[in-house]
Amino acid sequence: MAGKLKMVGKGLLASVGGVSAYVAGNYYLDKSSSTPLSIEVAPPSLISGGINIMPVLAAVFKAMPNSMRESFQAKANKPKALNPEDWYDYFGTNPYEIEEVVKDKVWMVNYKMTNFFAFDKDAEFFMKVLDMDYTQDSAIKKAKLGAANYGGDAPNMVIKDLEKIKEANRLALEQGKTKESVKAVGPFPMNMAVVKLNNGDLLLYSPVRIRDEFEFGSWLDKLGPVKYIVSGSSAHTLMIPTVMKRYPEAKYVGPRDAWMKLKNFEGLGKDKPEFEYTNKDDLEALNKELADQGVKFHFIDGDVATSTLVGVAHKTALEVDLIYSNCNGLSKKEMEDENGQGRLFKWTLMTKPTSPNNALPPYRFWMMDPTNPMSAMMQSAPKKDGSSCTDMAKSLRSLLKEDIDHAVGVHANYLTGEDFKKSMDMNWNWLDGKSLLDD
């Protein structure tokens, strides 16, 4: 997709005809009639021929009918393989670590998959836009500034981390995917939540690949039959085909944007999701079906970037793509991690001055801003009047009123209930300028 987008941008720049003027003019007219965010964020940039072509790309996407834009993005971002590669594929080691969160009820499964961002040509485009291409001086500068503001030993650590990632990127470029390059780049870790319902059935939230090696598959089978497969975010679809194939009778729960991607995957085995939770009636039906099972779901309305669904299962929040920064800062494990990419991500994008709230990366603001070029290119766009922000704040306040003792984050790992609520407020209280923890 990256190559297609660049070609579109260059073609439009080269053209001086009426179509080009019409497309660009419509974009800027639409932008002028939209409400920007109340918080200042540096805009995205993609330089080609000395010109920032992001506004040009946005103009092209704005000119598309909604159905065309949605279809284009869905097809471009569909899962590419039935079984995404993980640490076992390259090293024969166990890619799973299991932690029991609520005795006999909730487990967090940490999973090491290969870091596809380092080897995917399409990802290169986005890494440049997000300013995480560490061959660029701008990314290096942001990392060092963020580390300096973070304090402690971060300024010394970031120098070593930048050297490591530079070497890892060199190996990935020269060798492609080899044991050496995959190890140097490091894994892309993510967590799946396994929930045992009150009737003994299982619900998988943001599932990962289920292997029989190391008796992981049999461990799940012994816990109970898998009856629900939940995509908690429209951005998390890579693992869904393989999990659906293993559990064909399980009910799939996901957002509209995720299903638009998945239906383009050949051999999926389903004609439609059992519950499309971005549909109000489907969400109500899902919660009614699970009312006696210790689980309730909250759709975070207004989150156009990921259409997130947060569950509360046995007083444990199940979260994905909302908590980027922990209220307590980087954990001891993250600070001691040999690979260091997690803390480098924090210092580069989620620390001032790059992050305006010292918590979220800039792209999360861009996606909520109807005047930003990035939001114009998304599968689902924010409302022009800016009300997506107030809708999201309202949804989050409703969620945070729940009785929560623990939390499992797909990326945020384990949090206490109190830290979950504080972290959610820290990341998102800018939406309407008020604490999400107040009534």
PDB file of C-alpha atoms in Angstrom, residues 300-434:
ATOM      1  CA  ILE A 300     -15.733   3.033  23.080  1.00  0.00           C
ATOM      2  CA  ASP A 301     -17.850   5.149  20.769  1.00  0.00           C
ATOM      3  CA  GLY A 302     -15.912   7.933  19.057  1.00  0.00           C
ATOM      4  CA  ASP A 303     -12.641   5.984  18.871  1.00  0.00           C
ATOM      5  CA  VAL A 304     -12.597   6.023  15.082  1.00  0.00           C
ATOM      6  CA  ALA A 305      -8.992   4.819  14.921  1.00  0.00           C
ATOM      7  CA  THR A 306      -9.486   1.386  16.506  1.00  0.00           C
ATOM      8  CA  SER A 307     -13.213   1.003  17.394  1.00  0.00           C
ATOM      9  CA  THR A 308     -12.091  -0.431  20.728  1.00  0.00           C
ATOM     10  CA  LEU A 309     -14.204  -2.815  22.791  1.00  0.00           C
ATOM     11  CA  VAL A 310     -13.234  -3.038  26.459  1.00  0.00           C
ATOM     12  CA  GLY A 311     -14.501  -5.954  28.502  1.00  0.00           C
ATOM     13  CA  VAL A 312     -14.937  -6.277  32.238  1.00  0.00           C
ATOM     14  CA  ALA A 313     -14.684  -9.958  33.159  1.00  0.00           C
ATOM     15  CA  HIS A 314     -14.774 -11.045  36.804  1.00  0.00           C
ATOM     16  CA  LYS A 315     -13.797  -7.470  37.775  1.00  0.00           C
ATOM     17  CA  THR A 316     -10.891  -7.540  35.298  1.00  0.00           C
ATOM     18  CA  ALA A 317     -10.729  -4.979  32.493  1.00  0.00           C
ATOM     19  CA  LEU A 318      -9.711  -6.351  29.083  1.00  0.00           C
ATOM     20  CA  GLU A 319      -8.120  -3.523  27.097  1.00  0.00           C
ATOM     21  CA  VAL A 320      -6.371  -2.906  23.796  1.00  0.00           C
ATOM     22  CA  ASP A 321      -5.015   0.164  21.968  1.00  0.00           C
ATOM     23  CA  LEU A 322      -6.114   2.703  24.597  1.00  0.00           C
ATOM     24  CA  ILE A 323      -3.412   2.717  27.271  1.00  0.00           C
ATOM     25  CA  TYR A 324      -0.138   3.767  25.688  1.00  0.00           C
ATOM     26  CA  SER A 325       1.535   5.147  28.804  1.00  0.00           C
ATOM     27  CA  ASN A 326       1.278   3.718  32.305  1.00  0.00           C
ATOM     28  CA  CYS A 327       0.558   6.238  35.075  1.00  0.00           C
ATOM     29  CA  ASN A 328       3.634   4.859  36.903  1.00  0.00           C
ATOM     30  CA  GLY A 329       5.966   5.261  33.920  1.00  0.00           C
ATOM     31  CA  LEU A 330       7.995   2.452  32.355  1.00  0.00           C
ATOM     32  CA  SER A 331       8.050  -0.733  34.391  1.00  0.00           C
ATOM     33  CA  LYS A 332      11.179  -2.324  35.838  1.00  0.00           C
ATOM     34  CA  LYS A 333      10.846  -5.064  33.217  1.00  0.00           C
ATOM     35  CA  GLU A 334      10.684  -2.503  30.399  1.00  0.00           C
ATOM     36  CA  MET A 335      13.688  -0.601  31.725  1.00  0.00           C
ATOM     37  CA  GLU A 336      15.717  -3.809  31.978  1.00  0.00           C
ATOM     38  CA  ASP A 337      14.574  -5.257  28.650  1.00  0.00           C
ATOM     39  CA  GLU A 338      17.643  -6.153  26.579  1.00  0.00           C
ATOM     40  CA  ASN A 339      15.935  -5.237  23.316  1.00  0.00           C
ATOM     41  CA  GLY A 340      14.729  -1.815  24.472  1.00  0.00           C
ATOM     42  CA  GLN A 341      12.250  -1.056  21.675  1.00  0.00           C
ATOM     43  CA  GLY A 342       9.365  -0.543  24.112  1.00  0.00           C
ATOM     44  CA  ARG A 343      11.157   2.217  25.998  1.00  0.00           C
ATOM     45  CA  LEU A 344      12.462   3.707  22.743  1.00  0.00           C
ATOM     46  CA  PHE A 345       8.852   3.962  21.539  1.00  0.00           C
ATOM     47  CA  LYS A 346       7.943   5.707  24.796  1.00  0.00           C
ATOM     48  CA  TRP A 347      10.804   8.208  24.601  1.00  0.00           C
ATOM     49  CA  THR A 348      10.420   8.942  20.894  1.00  0.00           C
ATOM     50  CA  LEU A 349       6.658   9.418  20.610  1.00  0.00           C
ATOM     51  CA  MET A 350       4.996   9.316  24.032  1.00  0.00           C
ATOM     52  CA  THR A 351       7.063  11.818  25.993  1.00  0.00           C
ATOM     53  CA  LYS A 352       7.132  15.591  25.794  1.00  0.00           C
ATOM     54  CA  PRO A 353       7.876  17.545  23.673  1.00  0.00           C
ATOM     55  CA  THR A 354       6.664  15.119  20.945  1.00  0.00           C
ATOM     56  CA  SER A 355       3.601  13.985  22.909  1.00  0.00           C
ATOM     57  CA  PRO A 356       1.493  16.987  23.954  1.00  0.00           C
ATOM     58  CA  ASN A 357       0.090  15.139  26.980  1.00  0.00           C
ATOM     59  CA  ASN A 358       3.232  13.126  27.790  1.00  0.00           C
ATOM     60  CA  ALA A 359       1.280   9.916  27.209  1.00  0.00           C
ATOM     61  CA  LEU A 360      -0.074   9.371  23.679  1.00  0.00           C
ATOM     62  CA  PRO A 361       1.883   9.274  20.417  1.00  0.00           C
ATOM     63  CA  PRO A 362       1.040  12.075  17.957  1.00  0.00           C
ATOM     64  CA  TYR A 363      -0.740   9.728  15.544  1.00  0.00           C
ATOM     65  CA  ARG A 364      -3.495   9.096  18.080  1.00  0.00           C
ATOM     66  CA  PHE A 365      -4.273  12.825  18.053  1.00  0.00           C
ATOM     67  CA  TRP A 366      -3.994  13.011  14.249  1.00  0.00           C
ATOM     68  CA  MET A 367      -6.578  10.272  13.855  1.00  0.00           C
ATOM     69  CA  MET A 368      -9.115  12.104  16.025  1.00  0.00           C
ATOM     70  CA  ASP A 369      -8.658  15.426  14.210  1.00  0.00           C
ATOM     71  CA  PRO A 370     -10.998  15.923  11.194  1.00  0.00           C
ATOM     72  CA  THR A 371      -8.652  18.633   9.850  1.00  0.00           C
ATOM     73  CA  ASN A 372      -5.553  16.408   9.915  1.00  0.00           C
ATOM     74  CA  PRO A 373      -4.299  14.655   6.740  1.00  0.00           C
ATOM     75  CA  MET A 374      -3.951  11.355   8.620  1.00  0.00           C
ATOM     76  CA  SER A 375      -7.633  11.167   9.553  1.00  0.00           C
ATOM     77  CA  ALA A 376      -8.619  11.649   5.906  1.00  0.00           C
ATOM     78  CA  MET A 377      -6.748   8.468   4.995  1.00  0.00           C
ATOM     79  CA  MET A 378      -8.333   6.239   7.637  1.00  0.00           C
ATOM     80  CA  GLN A 379     -10.900   3.530   7.059  1.00  0.00           C
ATOM     81  CA  SER A 380     -13.304   5.418   9.354  1.00  0.00           C
ATOM     82  CA  ALA A 381     -12.969   9.166   9.795  1.00  0.00           C
ATOM     83  CA  PRO A 382     -13.807  11.357  12.823  1.00  0.00           C
ATOM     84  CA  LYS A 383     -16.929  13.533  12.743  1.00  0.00           C
ATOM     85  CA  LYS A 384     -16.345  16.913  11.111  1.00  0.00           C
ATOM     86  CA  ASP A 385     -17.809  18.819  14.071  1.00  0.00           C
ATOM     87  CA  GLY A 386     -15.237  17.337  16.473  1.00  0.00           C
ATOM     88  CA  SER A 387     -17.857  15.440  18.476  1.00  0.00           C
ATOM     89  CA  SER A 388     -15.972  12.129  18.143  1.00  0.00           C
ATOM     90  CA  CYS A 389     -13.851  13.395  21.055  1.00  0.00           C
ATOM     91  CA  THR A 390     -16.815  14.092  23.324  1.00  0.00           C
ATOM     92  CA  ASP A 391     -18.421  10.771  22.326  1.00  0.00           C
ATOM     93  CA  MET A 392     -15.245   8.944  23.283  1.00  0.00           C
ATOM     94  CA  ALA A 393     -14.935  10.786  26.602  1.00  0.00           C
ATOM     95  CA  LYS A 394     -18.522   9.844  27.462  1.00  0.00           C
ATOM     96  CA  SER A 395     -17.889   6.174  26.642  1.00  0.00           C
ATOM     97  CA  LEU A 396     -14.706   6.080  28.728  1.00  0.00           C
ATOM     98  CA  ARG A 397     -16.432   7.668  31.742  1.00  0.00           C
ATOM     99  CA  SER A 398     -19.113   4.984  31.578  1.00  0.00           C
ATOM    100  CA  LEU A 399     -16.439   2.258  31.485  1.00  0.00           C
ATOM    101  CA  LEU A 400     -14.438   3.733  34.367  1.00  0.00           C
ATOM    102  CA  LYS A 401     -17.463   3.639  36.677  1.00  0.00           C
ATOM    103  CA  GLU A 402     -17.268  -0.169  36.630  1.00  0.00           C
ATOM    104  CA  ASP A 403     -15.919  -2.079  39.624  1.00  0.00           C
ATOM    105  CA  ILE A 404     -12.437  -3.082  38.421  1.00  0.00           C
ATOM    106  CA  ASP A 405      -9.797  -4.864  40.512  1.00  0.00           C
ATOM    107  CA  HIS A 406      -7.391  -5.880  37.729  1.00  0.00           C
ATOM    108  CA  ALA A 407      -6.681  -5.134  34.079  1.00  0.00           C
ATOM    109  CA  VAL A 408      -5.063  -7.030  31.208  1.00  0.00           C
ATOM    110  CA  GLY A 409      -3.786  -4.845  28.380  1.00  0.00           C
ATOM    111  CA  VAL A 410      -2.873  -6.342  25.015  1.00  0.00           C
ATOM    112  CA  HIS A 411       0.100  -3.966  24.986  1.00  0.00           C
ATOM    113  CA  ALA A 412      -0.112  -2.437  28.467  1.00  0.00           C
ATOM    114  CA  ASN A 413       0.334  -5.785  30.286  1.00  0.00           C
ATOM    115  CA  TYR A 414      -1.042  -6.252  33.813  1.00  0.00           C
ATOM    116  CA  LEU A 415      -2.347  -3.287  35.807  1.00  0.00           C
ATOM    117  CA  THR A 416      -4.187  -2.997  39.092  1.00  0.00           C
ATOM    118  CA  GLY A 417      -7.716  -1.663  38.776  1.00  0.00           C
ATOM    119  CA  GLU A 418      -6.659   1.662  40.270  1.00  0.00           C
ATOM    120  CA  ASP A 419      -3.694   2.045  37.903  1.00  0.00           C
ATOM    121  CA  PHE A 420      -5.902   1.077  34.960  1.00  0.00           C
ATOM    122  CA  LYS A 421      -8.293   3.929  35.729  1.00  0.00           C
ATOM    123  CA  LYS A 422      -5.513   6.438  36.408  1.00  0.00           C
ATOM    124  CA  SER A 423      -3.686   5.432  33.218  1.00  0.00           C
ATOM    125  CA  MET A 424      -6.834   5.703  31.112  1.00  0.00           C
ATOM    126  CA  ASP A 425      -7.441   9.191  32.498  1.00  0.00           C
ATOM    127  CA  MET A 426      -3.795  10.171  31.929  1.00  0.00           C
ATOM    128  CA  ASN A 427      -3.964   9.120  28.274  1.00  0.00           C
ATOM    129  CA  TRP A 428      -7.403  10.485  27.366  1.00  0.00           C
ATOM    130  CA  ASN A 429      -8.570  13.299  29.670  1.00  0.00           C
ATOM    131  CA  TRP A 430      -7.677  15.798  26.913  1.00  0.00           C
ATOM    132  CA  LEU A 431     -10.726  14.655  24.920  1.00  0.00           C
ATOM    133  CA  ASP A 432     -12.979  17.226  26.558  1.00  0.00           C
ATOM    134  CA  GLY A 433     -10.479  18.841  28.921  1.00  0.00           C
ATOM    135  CA  LYS A 434     -11.904  17.197  32.052  1.00  0.00           C
TER     136      LYS A 434
END
